[in-house]
Short mmCIF file of C-alpha atoms and ligand atoms in Angstrom, two decimals:
data_model
loop_
_atom_site.label_atom_id
_atom_site.label_comp_id
_atom_site.label_asym_id
_atom_site.label_seq_id
_atom_site.Cartn_x
_atom_site.Cartn_y
_atom_site.Cartn_z
CA MET A 1 72.86 91.39 116.86
CA GLY A 2 69.41 89.16 115.89
CA SER A 3 69.38 85.58 114.79
CA GLU A 4 69.70 86.45 111.02
CA ALA A 5 73.33 87.56 111.74
CA GLU A 6 74.22 84.64 113.69
CA ALA A 7 73.00 82.31 111.08
CA ALA A 8 75.44 83.82 108.83
CA VAL A 9 78.31 82.46 111.08
CA ARG A 10 79.79 79.63 109.10
CA ARG A 11 81.61 76.90 111.23
CA TYR A 12 84.89 76.18 109.04
CA ARG A 13 87.26 73.24 109.83
CA MET A 14 90.77 72.60 108.97
CA TYR A 15 92.23 70.67 106.29
CA ILE A 16 94.31 67.74 107.25
CA ASN A 17 95.63 64.75 105.20
CA GLY A 18 92.98 65.35 102.43
CA GLU A 19 89.97 65.68 105.57
CA PHE A 20 88.28 68.49 106.80
CA VAL A 21 88.83 68.31 110.61
CA GLU A 22 88.42 69.97 113.68
CA SER A 23 91.27 70.96 116.38
CA GLU A 24 92.31 68.34 118.47
CA ARG A 25 91.53 70.11 121.65
CA GLY A 26 88.24 71.37 120.34
CA SER A 27 88.60 74.93 120.21
CA HIS A 28 87.26 77.60 117.73
CA TYR A 29 87.83 81.50 117.47
CA PRO A 30 85.59 83.79 115.76
CA VAL A 31 86.87 85.43 112.28
CA SER A 32 85.16 88.99 111.43
CA ASP A 33 84.22 91.22 108.99
CA PRO A 34 86.30 94.32 109.47
CA SER A 35 83.48 96.66 107.81
CA THR A 36 81.22 95.48 110.39
CA GLU A 37 83.11 94.29 113.27
CA GLU A 38 80.64 90.94 113.35
CA SER A 39 81.74 87.46 113.39
CA ILE A 40 81.39 85.66 109.84
CA ALA A 41 82.63 82.67 110.78
CA GLU A 42 84.30 80.26 113.36
CA VAL A 43 87.42 78.92 112.65
CA PRO A 44 89.23 76.01 114.64
CA SER A 45 92.06 77.33 117.14
CA GLY A 46 95.10 74.73 116.21
CA ASP A 47 97.91 74.05 118.28
CA GLU A 48 101.03 71.86 118.50
CA LYS A 49 98.96 68.81 118.44
CA ASP A 50 97.30 69.98 115.00
CA VAL A 51 100.73 70.88 113.56
CA ASP A 52 101.98 67.56 114.67
CA ARG A 53 99.21 65.80 112.79
CA ALA A 54 99.74 67.90 109.90
CA VAL A 55 103.32 67.37 109.47
CA ALA A 56 103.19 63.79 110.20
CA ALA A 57 100.54 63.65 107.19
CA ALA A 58 102.78 66.13 104.84
CA LYS A 59 106.08 63.51 105.53
CA ALA A 60 104.26 60.36 104.75
CA ALA A 61 102.58 62.15 101.53
CA PHE A 62 106.30 63.07 100.96
CA ASP A 63 108.12 59.59 102.00
CA SER A 64 105.77 57.13 100.23
CA GLY A 65 102.16 57.03 98.52
CA PRO A 66 101.31 58.44 95.16
CA TRP A 67 103.18 61.69 95.43
CA PRO A 68 107.06 60.95 95.01
CA GLU A 69 106.01 58.93 91.79
CA THR A 70 104.13 61.85 90.51
CA THR A 71 105.81 63.22 87.08
CA ALA A 72 106.50 66.75 86.90
CA GLN A 73 104.06 66.39 84.02
CA GLU A 74 101.50 65.60 86.45
CA ARG A 75 102.37 67.93 88.99
CA GLY A 76 102.02 70.58 86.41
CA ARG A 77 98.52 69.55 84.98
CA ILE A 78 97.56 69.42 89.15
CA LEU A 79 98.42 73.07 89.23
CA PHE A 80 96.78 74.12 85.83
CA ARG A 81 93.40 72.51 87.30
CA LEU A 82 93.61 74.28 90.36
CA ALA A 83 94.21 77.67 88.32
CA GLU A 84 91.00 76.76 86.37
CA ARG A 85 89.06 76.20 89.33
CA VAL A 86 90.24 79.58 91.21
CA ARG A 87 89.10 81.15 87.78
CA LYS A 88 86.00 79.45 87.94
CA GLU A 89 85.18 80.28 91.68
CA SER A 90 86.45 83.86 91.54
CA VAL A 91 83.35 85.52 91.97
CA MET A 92 82.88 83.47 95.48
CA LEU A 93 86.17 84.00 96.35
CA SER A 94 86.47 87.46 95.94
CA GLU A 95 83.58 88.34 97.74
CA LEU A 96 84.75 86.10 100.63
CA GLU A 97 88.31 87.60 100.46
CA SER A 98 86.83 91.06 100.18
CA ARG A 99 84.36 90.47 103.41
CA ASN A 100 87.09 88.66 105.40
CA SER A 101 90.12 91.28 104.98
CA GLY A 102 88.35 94.32 104.03
CA LYS A 103 89.73 94.96 100.69
CA PRO A 104 87.74 96.53 97.88
CA ILE A 105 86.02 93.73 95.57
CA VAL A 106 87.86 95.27 92.70
CA GLU A 107 91.45 94.72 94.48
CA ALA A 108 90.48 91.05 95.29
CA GLU A 109 88.90 90.37 91.87
CA TYR A 110 92.73 91.13 90.88
CA ASP A 111 94.02 89.02 93.47
CA MET A 112 92.11 85.91 91.98
CA ALA A 113 93.16 86.79 88.35
CA ASP A 114 96.85 86.49 90.13
CA VAL A 115 96.17 83.41 91.99
CA ALA A 116 95.07 81.80 88.99
CA THR A 117 98.54 82.93 87.08
CA CYS A 118 100.58 81.93 89.83
CA PHE A 119 99.14 78.25 89.73
CA GLU A 120 99.61 78.49 86.11
CA TYR A 121 102.94 79.79 86.02
CA TYR A 122 104.35 77.45 88.27
CA GLY A 123 102.06 74.72 86.47
CA GLY A 124 104.27 75.51 83.53
CA LEU A 125 107.62 75.62 85.27
CA SER A 126 107.02 72.38 87.10
CA THR A 127 108.35 70.41 83.46
CA LYS A 128 111.30 72.97 83.31
CA VAL A 129 113.31 72.48 86.66
CA LEU A 130 117.09 71.24 85.11
CA GLY A 131 119.91 69.88 86.49
CA HIS A 132 123.27 70.05 85.04
CA VAL A 133 126.17 67.88 84.04
CA ASN A 134 129.35 69.46 85.75
CA PRO A 135 132.78 69.51 84.19
CA VAL A 136 134.74 67.80 86.45
CA PRO A 137 138.57 66.54 85.39
CA ASP A 138 137.79 63.20 86.38
CA ASN A 139 137.11 60.21 83.84
CA ALA A 140 133.20 60.41 85.34
CA LEU A 141 130.06 61.73 84.86
CA SER A 142 129.36 64.47 87.15
CA LEU A 143 125.63 65.79 87.54
CA SER A 144 123.39 67.97 89.57
CA LEU A 145 120.23 66.87 90.35
CA ARG A 146 117.25 69.19 91.56
CA GLU A 147 115.09 67.50 94.30
CA PRO A 148 112.33 68.68 96.43
CA VAL A 149 113.31 69.89 99.75
CA GLY A 150 110.82 68.19 101.71
CA VAL A 151 108.39 69.07 103.95
CA ALA A 152 107.63 73.02 103.78
CA GLY A 153 106.10 74.77 106.43
CA GLN A 154 104.22 78.26 105.19
CA ILE A 155 103.17 80.97 107.44
CA ILE A 156 101.30 83.70 105.53
CA PRO A 157 100.00 87.18 106.67
CA TRP A 158 96.52 88.54 106.10
CA ASN A 159 96.88 91.24 103.65
CA TYR A 160 96.52 89.38 100.37
CA PRO A 161 95.53 86.11 102.29
CA LEU A 162 94.84 83.78 98.90
CA LEU A 163 97.53 85.63 97.13
CA MET A 164 99.97 84.62 99.90
CA ALA A 165 98.76 80.75 99.82
CA ALA A 166 99.26 80.78 95.86
CA TRP A 167 102.81 82.30 96.29
CA LYS A 168 103.82 79.75 98.74
CA LEU A 169 101.70 76.82 97.84
CA ALA A 170 102.14 76.79 93.99
CA PRO A 171 106.01 76.48 93.76
CA ALA A 172 106.04 73.85 96.52
CA ILE A 173 103.94 71.64 94.42
CA ALA A 174 105.62 71.95 91.18
CA ALA A 175 108.98 71.49 93.13
CA GLY A 176 107.13 68.02 94.53
CA CYS A 177 107.30 69.26 98.28
CA THR A 178 104.66 68.73 101.03
CA CYS A 179 103.07 71.93 102.68
CA VAL A 180 101.62 72.54 106.25
CA LEU A 181 100.26 75.84 105.59
CA LYS A 182 98.93 78.46 108.14
CA PRO A 183 96.95 81.00 107.15
CA ALA A 184 96.87 84.37 109.17
CA GLU A 185 94.30 84.09 112.16
CA GLN A 186 92.41 86.87 110.51
CA THR A 187 91.71 85.39 107.27
CA PRO A 188 91.64 82.10 106.79
CA LEU A 189 88.70 81.80 104.82
CA THR A 190 89.46 81.74 101.55
CA ALA A 191 92.31 79.05 101.79
CA LEU A 192 89.71 77.04 103.45
CA GLU A 193 87.36 77.15 100.76
CA PHE A 194 90.48 76.85 98.19
CA ALA A 195 91.26 73.33 100.20
CA HIS A 196 87.94 72.19 98.37
CA PHE A 197 89.59 72.43 95.42
CA LEU A 198 92.67 70.08 95.93
CA THR A 199 91.29 66.60 95.82
CA ASP A 200 89.08 67.14 92.68
CA ALA A 201 92.59 68.70 90.91
CA GLY A 202 93.81 65.13 91.58
CA LEU A 203 96.20 66.05 94.39
CA PRO A 204 97.27 63.10 96.95
CA PRO A 205 96.35 64.04 100.62
CA GLY A 206 98.90 65.07 102.95
CA VAL A 207 100.55 66.92 100.33
CA VAL A 208 98.58 70.29 101.41
CA ASN A 209 97.66 70.35 104.71
CA ILE A 210 96.28 73.70 106.49
CA VAL A 211 96.19 74.23 109.89
CA THR A 212 94.25 77.73 111.20
CA GLY A 213 95.16 79.24 114.58
CA PHE A 214 97.19 81.74 116.17
CA GLY A 215 100.98 82.37 115.65
CA GLU A 216 102.04 81.52 119.07
CA SER A 217 100.44 78.18 119.20
CA ALA A 218 99.79 77.29 115.54
CA GLY A 219 102.75 79.21 113.92
CA ALA A 220 105.67 78.75 116.35
CA PRO A 221 105.12 74.81 116.67
CA ILE A 222 105.72 74.72 112.43
CA ALA A 223 108.69 76.97 112.65
CA SER A 224 110.50 74.70 115.05
CA HIS A 225 109.08 71.49 114.02
CA PRO A 226 111.96 68.57 113.47
CA ASP A 227 110.05 67.02 110.31
CA VAL A 228 109.72 70.32 108.50
CA ASN A 229 112.65 70.80 106.37
CA LYS A 230 112.08 74.35 105.27
CA VAL A 231 109.75 77.27 106.30
CA ALA A 232 108.75 80.05 104.17
CA PHE A 233 107.32 83.03 106.02
CA THR A 234 105.66 86.55 104.93
CA GLY A 235 104.94 89.21 108.11
CA SER A 236 106.46 91.56 110.36
CA ALA A 237 110.29 91.76 111.15
CA SER A 238 109.51 90.78 114.63
CA VAL A 239 108.05 87.39 114.01
CA GLY A 240 110.57 86.75 110.89
CA LYS A 241 113.68 87.07 113.63
CA ALA A 242 111.95 84.91 115.84
CA ILE A 243 111.13 82.27 112.99
CA VAL A 244 114.87 82.62 112.16
CA LYS A 245 116.14 81.46 115.88
CA MET A 246 113.02 78.70 116.14
CA ALA A 247 114.23 76.85 112.91
CA ALA A 248 117.55 77.27 114.15
CA ASP A 249 118.09 74.23 116.19
CA THR A 250 117.14 71.85 113.20
CA VAL A 251 118.92 73.95 110.52
CA LYS A 252 115.78 74.45 108.50
CA ARG A 253 115.97 76.19 105.24
CA VAL A 254 114.14 79.73 105.74
CA THR A 255 112.79 82.42 103.57
CA LEU A 256 111.47 85.65 105.08
CA GLU A 257 109.46 88.72 103.52
CA LEU A 258 109.33 90.93 105.94
CA GLY A 259 107.88 94.15 104.41
CA GLY A 260 109.74 97.66 104.61
CA LYS A 261 109.54 101.26 104.26
CA SER A 262 109.75 101.70 100.80
CA PRO A 263 110.62 105.20 99.10
CA ASN A 264 108.89 106.41 96.47
CA ILE A 265 110.90 109.08 94.71
CA PHE A 266 110.37 111.96 92.63
CA PHE A 267 112.16 113.89 90.79
CA ALA A 268 111.15 117.50 89.74
CA ASP A 269 111.00 116.32 85.79
CA ALA A 270 108.75 113.55 86.39
CA ASP A 271 105.13 113.76 84.69
CA PHE A 272 103.60 115.55 86.92
CA GLU A 273 99.84 114.13 86.95
CA SER A 274 101.32 110.57 86.73
CA ALA A 275 103.52 111.22 89.49
CA ILE A 276 100.32 112.35 91.93
CA ASP A 277 98.40 109.20 90.65
CA GLY A 278 101.78 107.02 91.37
CA ALA A 279 102.06 108.37 94.86
CA LEU A 280 98.61 107.80 95.88
CA PHE A 281 98.56 103.85 94.25
CA GLY A 282 101.89 103.61 95.86
CA VAL A 283 100.87 104.32 99.19
CA PHE A 284 97.18 103.62 99.59
CA ILE A 285 96.59 100.47 97.55
CA ASN A 286 94.76 97.79 99.96
CA GLN A 287 94.14 100.42 102.53
CA GLY A 288 98.15 100.75 102.64
CA GLU A 289 98.42 97.30 103.87
CA VAL A 290 101.07 96.10 101.51
CA CYS A 291 104.56 95.15 102.26
CA SER A 292 105.85 97.32 99.57
CA ALA A 293 103.67 100.11 100.26
CA GLY A 294 105.57 103.54 98.84
CA SER A 295 105.06 105.06 102.42
CA ARG A 296 107.72 107.20 102.28
CA ILE A 297 107.49 109.83 99.55
CA LEU A 298 110.56 111.50 98.06
CA VAL A 299 109.90 114.87 96.82
CA GLU A 300 112.41 117.29 94.85
CA LYS A 301 111.97 120.50 96.43
CA PRO A 302 110.95 122.73 93.27
CA ILE A 303 108.13 120.64 92.66
CA TYR A 304 107.47 120.07 96.79
CA PRO A 305 104.79 122.57 97.43
CA LYS A 306 102.57 121.73 94.13
CA PHE A 307 103.12 118.09 94.55
CA LEU A 308 101.77 118.09 98.32
CA GLU A 309 98.90 120.32 97.50
CA ALA A 310 97.70 118.38 94.80
CA MET A 311 98.14 114.78 96.21
CA ALA A 312 96.37 116.02 99.46
CA ALA A 313 93.61 117.46 97.43
CA LYS A 314 93.41 114.17 95.49
CA ALA A 315 93.99 111.81 98.49
CA ARG A 316 90.63 113.75 99.73
CA THR A 317 88.62 112.37 96.88
CA ILE A 318 89.56 108.95 97.87
CA ARG A 319 86.05 106.99 98.44
CA VAL A 320 86.53 104.94 101.99
CA GLY A 321 83.72 102.39 102.36
CA PRO A 322 81.80 99.14 102.36
CA PRO A 323 84.33 96.71 100.33
CA LEU A 324 81.98 94.68 98.69
CA GLU A 325 80.85 98.04 96.71
CA ARG A 326 82.44 98.60 93.34
CA GLN A 327 83.33 102.08 93.76
CA THR A 328 85.10 101.75 97.07
CA LYS A 329 88.57 102.39 96.58
CA MET A 330 89.70 101.91 100.46
CA GLY A 331 88.06 99.43 102.75
CA PRO A 332 88.56 98.97 106.53
CA LEU A 333 91.84 97.96 108.16
CA VAL A 334 91.57 94.20 108.50
CA SER A 335 91.07 93.89 112.19
CA LYS A 336 90.99 96.19 115.63
CA GLU A 337 94.47 95.38 116.36
CA GLN A 338 95.96 96.84 113.05
CA PHE A 339 93.13 99.76 113.41
CA ASP A 340 94.71 100.64 117.11
CA ARG A 341 98.02 100.48 115.69
CA VAL A 342 97.27 102.84 112.31
CA ARG A 343 95.46 105.38 114.60
CA SER A 344 98.44 105.28 117.21
CA TYR A 345 100.61 106.34 114.21
CA GLN A 346 98.12 108.94 113.38
CA GLU A 347 98.40 110.60 116.64
CA LEU A 348 102.19 110.17 116.45
CA GLY A 349 102.71 111.92 113.19
CA LYS A 350 100.74 114.92 114.74
CA LYS A 351 103.45 115.24 116.97
CA GLU A 352 106.27 114.33 114.46
CA ALA A 353 105.64 116.09 111.72
CA LYS A 354 102.76 118.60 109.47
CA LEU A 355 99.37 117.07 108.88
CA ALA A 356 98.13 117.76 105.02
CA THR A 357 94.90 115.52 105.00
CA GLY A 358 93.38 112.76 107.60
CA GLY A 359 94.48 111.80 110.57
CA GLY A 360 91.74 110.14 111.72
CA CYS A 361 88.48 107.84 110.99
CA PRO A 362 86.09 109.22 108.42
CA ALA A 363 83.51 110.94 110.37
CA ARG A 364 80.27 109.68 108.41
CA ILE A 365 81.02 105.73 109.30
CA THR A 366 79.80 104.80 112.45
CA ARG A 367 81.24 101.17 112.70
CA GLY A 368 84.18 99.00 111.06
CA TYR A 369 87.84 99.58 111.29
CA TYR A 370 87.69 102.59 108.51
CA VAL A 371 90.72 105.36 108.66
CA GLU A 372 91.44 108.09 106.61
CA PRO A 373 93.70 108.41 104.04
CA THR A 374 96.84 110.46 105.61
CA ILE A 375 99.58 112.36 104.39
CA PHE A 376 102.17 113.95 106.68
CA TYR A 377 104.51 116.49 105.13
CA ASP A 378 108.00 117.96 106.26
CA VAL A 379 109.01 114.78 107.89
CA GLU A 380 112.15 114.07 109.01
CA ASN A 381 113.66 110.87 107.70
CA SER A 382 114.82 109.78 111.46
CA ALA A 383 111.04 110.38 112.53
CA ARG A 384 109.19 107.06 113.65
CA ILE A 385 106.33 107.87 110.93
CA ALA A 386 109.73 107.49 108.65
CA GLN A 387 111.42 104.41 110.09
CA GLU A 388 108.79 102.23 111.21
CA GLU A 389 106.34 100.19 108.80
CA ILE A 390 102.68 101.51 109.53
CA PHE A 391 100.72 98.91 106.99
CA GLY A 392 98.41 101.31 106.86
CA PRO A 393 97.15 104.47 104.49
CA VAL A 394 99.86 107.06 106.02
CA ALA A 395 102.00 108.68 103.74
CA ALA A 396 105.26 110.68 104.78
CA LEU A 397 106.41 113.45 102.41
CA ILE A 398 109.97 114.57 102.92
CA PRO A 399 111.56 117.11 100.23
CA PHE A 400 115.05 116.62 99.10
CA SER A 401 117.67 118.93 97.19
CA ASN A 402 119.65 116.56 94.42
CA GLU A 403 119.94 112.93 93.56
CA ALA A 404 122.82 112.14 95.92
CA GLU A 405 120.50 113.39 99.04
CA ALA A 406 117.49 111.44 97.67
CA VAL A 407 119.42 107.99 97.85
CA ARG A 408 121.03 109.02 101.00
CA ILE A 409 117.69 109.29 102.47
CA ALA A 410 116.01 106.27 100.46
CA ASN A 411 118.75 103.95 101.48
CA ALA A 412 118.24 105.14 105.25
CA THR A 413 116.18 102.49 106.98
CA PRO A 414 117.04 98.96 107.98
CA TYR A 415 114.42 97.85 104.89
CA GLY A 416 115.29 96.93 101.72
CA LEU A 417 111.89 95.84 99.85
CA ALA A 418 110.95 97.90 97.21
CA ALA A 419 111.66 101.54 95.63
CA ALA A 420 110.46 103.50 92.97
CA VAL A 421 111.58 106.27 91.16
CA TRP A 422 110.14 108.77 88.67
CA SER A 423 111.93 110.74 86.29
CA ARG A 424 112.04 111.67 82.50
CA ASP A 425 115.97 111.49 82.65
CA ILE A 426 116.95 107.81 81.89
CA PHE A 427 120.44 108.39 82.95
CA LYS A 428 119.32 109.80 86.23
CA ALA A 429 116.76 107.05 86.92
CA PHE A 430 119.15 104.48 85.93
CA ARG A 431 122.02 105.91 88.25
CA VAL A 432 119.66 105.99 90.81
CA VAL A 433 118.29 102.36 90.55
CA LYS A 434 121.76 101.33 90.80
CA ALA A 435 122.10 102.92 94.04
CA LEU A 436 119.17 101.97 95.76
CA ARG A 437 119.34 99.06 98.24
CA ALA A 438 116.07 97.18 97.56
CA GLY A 439 114.78 93.90 95.69
CA ILE A 440 112.48 95.40 93.68
CA VAL A 441 112.74 98.87 91.86
CA TRP A 442 110.19 100.32 89.71
CA VAL A 443 110.66 103.56 87.44
CA ASN A 444 107.90 105.60 86.71
CA HIS A 445 105.12 103.08 88.16
CA MET A 446 104.80 101.63 91.74
CA GLN A 447 103.38 98.49 92.84
CA PRO A 448 102.87 96.24 89.75
CA THR A 449 104.06 92.58 90.55
CA PHE A 450 103.94 90.02 88.44
CA VAL A 451 104.59 86.01 88.54
CA GLU A 452 106.98 85.81 86.19
CA ALA A 453 109.53 88.19 87.97
CA PRO A 454 111.26 87.47 91.56
CA TRP A 455 110.13 89.22 94.71
CA GLY A 456 111.95 89.60 98.01
CA GLY A 457 114.08 91.90 100.25
CA TYR A 458 117.70 93.27 101.02
CA LYS A 459 118.78 93.98 104.45
CA GLN A 460 116.01 93.21 106.99
CA SER A 461 113.19 92.99 104.48
CA GLY A 462 114.21 89.27 104.80
CA PHE A 463 116.31 86.74 102.58
CA GLY A 464 115.22 84.37 99.64
CA ARG A 465 113.16 85.10 96.27
CA GLU A 466 109.36 84.28 95.73
CA LEU A 467 107.82 84.28 92.44
CA GLY A 468 109.64 83.88 88.73
CA PRO A 469 112.05 81.07 88.51
CA SER A 470 113.77 81.69 91.83
CA GLY A 471 110.76 81.19 93.70
CA ILE A 472 110.85 77.11 92.60
CA GLU A 473 114.29 77.06 93.61
CA GLU A 474 113.97 77.90 97.59
CA TYR A 475 111.84 74.57 97.37
CA LEU A 476 114.78 72.73 95.60
CA GLU A 477 117.82 70.60 97.01
CA THR A 478 121.03 70.15 94.81
CA LYS A 479 122.51 66.41 95.01
CA GLN A 480 125.64 66.00 93.26
CA VAL A 481 126.11 62.47 91.77
CA HIS A 482 129.33 61.40 90.81
CA ILE A 483 129.36 58.22 88.21
CA ASN A 484 132.76 56.66 87.95
CA LEU A 485 133.94 55.66 84.31
CA ASN A 486 137.24 53.80 85.10
CA GLU A 487 136.60 50.19 85.21
CA LYS A 488 139.12 50.41 88.28
CA PRO A 489 138.69 53.49 90.39
CA ILE A 490 141.77 55.78 91.04
CA GLY A 491 142.55 55.77 94.95
CA TRP A 492 145.33 55.56 97.53
CA TYR A 493 144.41 52.77 99.14
P1 NAI B 1 102.51 88.75 112.27
O1 NAI B 1 104.12 89.00 111.85
O2 NAI B 1 102.37 88.93 113.57
O3 NAI B 1 101.61 87.65 111.47
C1 NAI B 1 102.42 86.95 110.13
C2 NAI B 1 101.71 85.68 110.22
O4 NAI B 1 102.59 85.39 111.04
C3 NAI B 1 100.31 85.21 110.66
O5 NAI B 1 100.32 83.94 109.99
C4 NAI B 1 100.33 85.23 112.19
O6 NAI B 1 99.54 84.32 112.74
C5 NAI B 1 102.25 84.50 112.08
N1 NAI B 1 102.85 84.52 113.39
C6 NAI B 1 102.63 85.65 114.51
N2 NAI B 1 103.54 85.31 115.47
C7 NAI B 1 104.09 84.04 115.36
C8 NAI B 1 105.03 83.40 115.87
N3 NAI B 1 105.34 83.49 116.92
N4 NAI B 1 105.54 82.22 115.43
C9 NAI B 1 104.83 81.45 114.25
N5 NAI B 1 104.03 82.49 113.45
C10 NAI B 1 103.43 83.54 113.89
O7 NAI B 1 101.77 90.10 111.69
P2 NAI B 1 100.66 90.85 112.36
O8 NAI B 1 100.96 91.10 114.12
O9 NAI B 1 99.47 90.68 111.77
O10 NAI B 1 100.85 92.34 111.92
C11 NAI B 1 101.98 93.30 112.10
C12 NAI B 1 102.87 94.21 111.66
O11 NAI B 1 103.35 93.34 110.81
C13 NAI B 1 102.01 95.14 110.54
O12 NAI B 1 101.75 96.33 111.17
C14 NAI B 1 102.80 95.08 109.85
O13 NAI B 1 103.79 96.00 109.83
C15 NAI B 1 103.46 93.76 109.47
N6 NAI B 1 103.12 92.88 108.30
C16 NAI B 1 103.86 92.80 107.22
C17 NAI B 1 103.48 92.07 106.28
C18 NAI B 1 104.39 91.80 105.11
O14 NAI B 1 103.56 91.65 104.06
N7 NAI B 1 105.46 91.88 105.25
C19 NAI B 1 102.38 91.05 106.19
C20 NAI B 1 101.44 91.17 107.65
C21 NAI B 1 101.93 92.21 108.71
MG1 MG B 2 101.66 89.79 115.10
#
């Protein structure tokens, strides 16, 4: 590596109490570009000392200073200013996101538009948080007030780095909470760039703090910290379960989004061309590194052979390549760890089922964590490749005979994040929608996600909902207020 590459390595600092700071211990770790495997940045490796500092700042900002006095209108305006700034800087942010995560630049641009929209949505919602008047039988005025839950710890993954930060920060700020956000160790860069916008937007110091570092050292101390009132987590099921345990001792509110093994169900009467495109889009978008990836593709037997052939043929035309090239449809996986994981599932699939296409790395690419779009078929639903979240471009095609069997296979996993059903028969499609145990169900589409609508899982895909009006609920407490209206209160003593 020449000096040019070294010169490109940028040193970042984390963001605590309105300042960019080193970790207390002064340690750093390298952050890479997965398309070249080279370091592009050095980032502080935070630990419990840094988390303590960030939580103290968040607690102080919640308890005193300007933030508790900031009106809902002003919080809304801050969020609108953040949205505007993200739009203004979207070229820089998309390029950085694409470089750091490996996602195609075109997808990163969509992400940045969604980030801005998320801040706008919660900017608008901040003034629409309403309480209630409760019809108690007493001569009293009974109210339910909605109040911010306090300090929110927010631990996010690497597949949609800044978008996941937005899904966490925007509703928390709208609600009047303060935040300690930990980006994934692989992809902290856009969140750290975004931190530069906060003061300009009018956010007081300590309201948003960003601690960088690894899960065990920087994530776990957030999940167990006594002054953190709520933890919002998106990531693996195993870490999600550990977070619930860590949060239990101090009875934190917890919301979890833990991914899945989502079924994408195709009936024989579905529009065939849209179905093929929908199957590919459902599982290969963002290199398959998507919590709602339609990785189990259930196809009704009369169209199964034709479907398999058409899907495999089109998958072979998917352009895998450098994420910053606009024609690229699939970039590298985010890290060596994820590459090894997905490669091992590709090999496992060859033992468990039949391979239609892919199954390895693109031959012409010599560096970067690239894998081929891969389709297995005749997959048993009990196979590991049909049950375990792979989080890469690996699809499992499963044939089915009828509606009842489709529903049974679709529901037969521990997960329940998302599902999709394709049919021109609205009666059948809606019957299946009702029978599916999943938090999100698409009909004749898969993946479009809008901030206006709730997002979250059934079963082991987690609990709580992000986005939409429910997204802010998770950052609010309810205070019952009873105002006695009798001059002399009624009682027994
Ligand atoms: P992970 O669950 O380990 O990482 C997600 C976040 O949790 C990161 O910020 C990480 O630093 C943090 N974390 C890890 N261990 C922690 C701990 N003990 N305490 C507190 N925070 C902790 O996910 P990983 O290892 O990057 O990916 C493994 C698998 O997880 C993927 O193959 C995929 O199946 C799944 N995953 C699901 C995601 C989703 O959107 N639901 C996102 C990322 C991964
Ligand atoms: Mg992990």
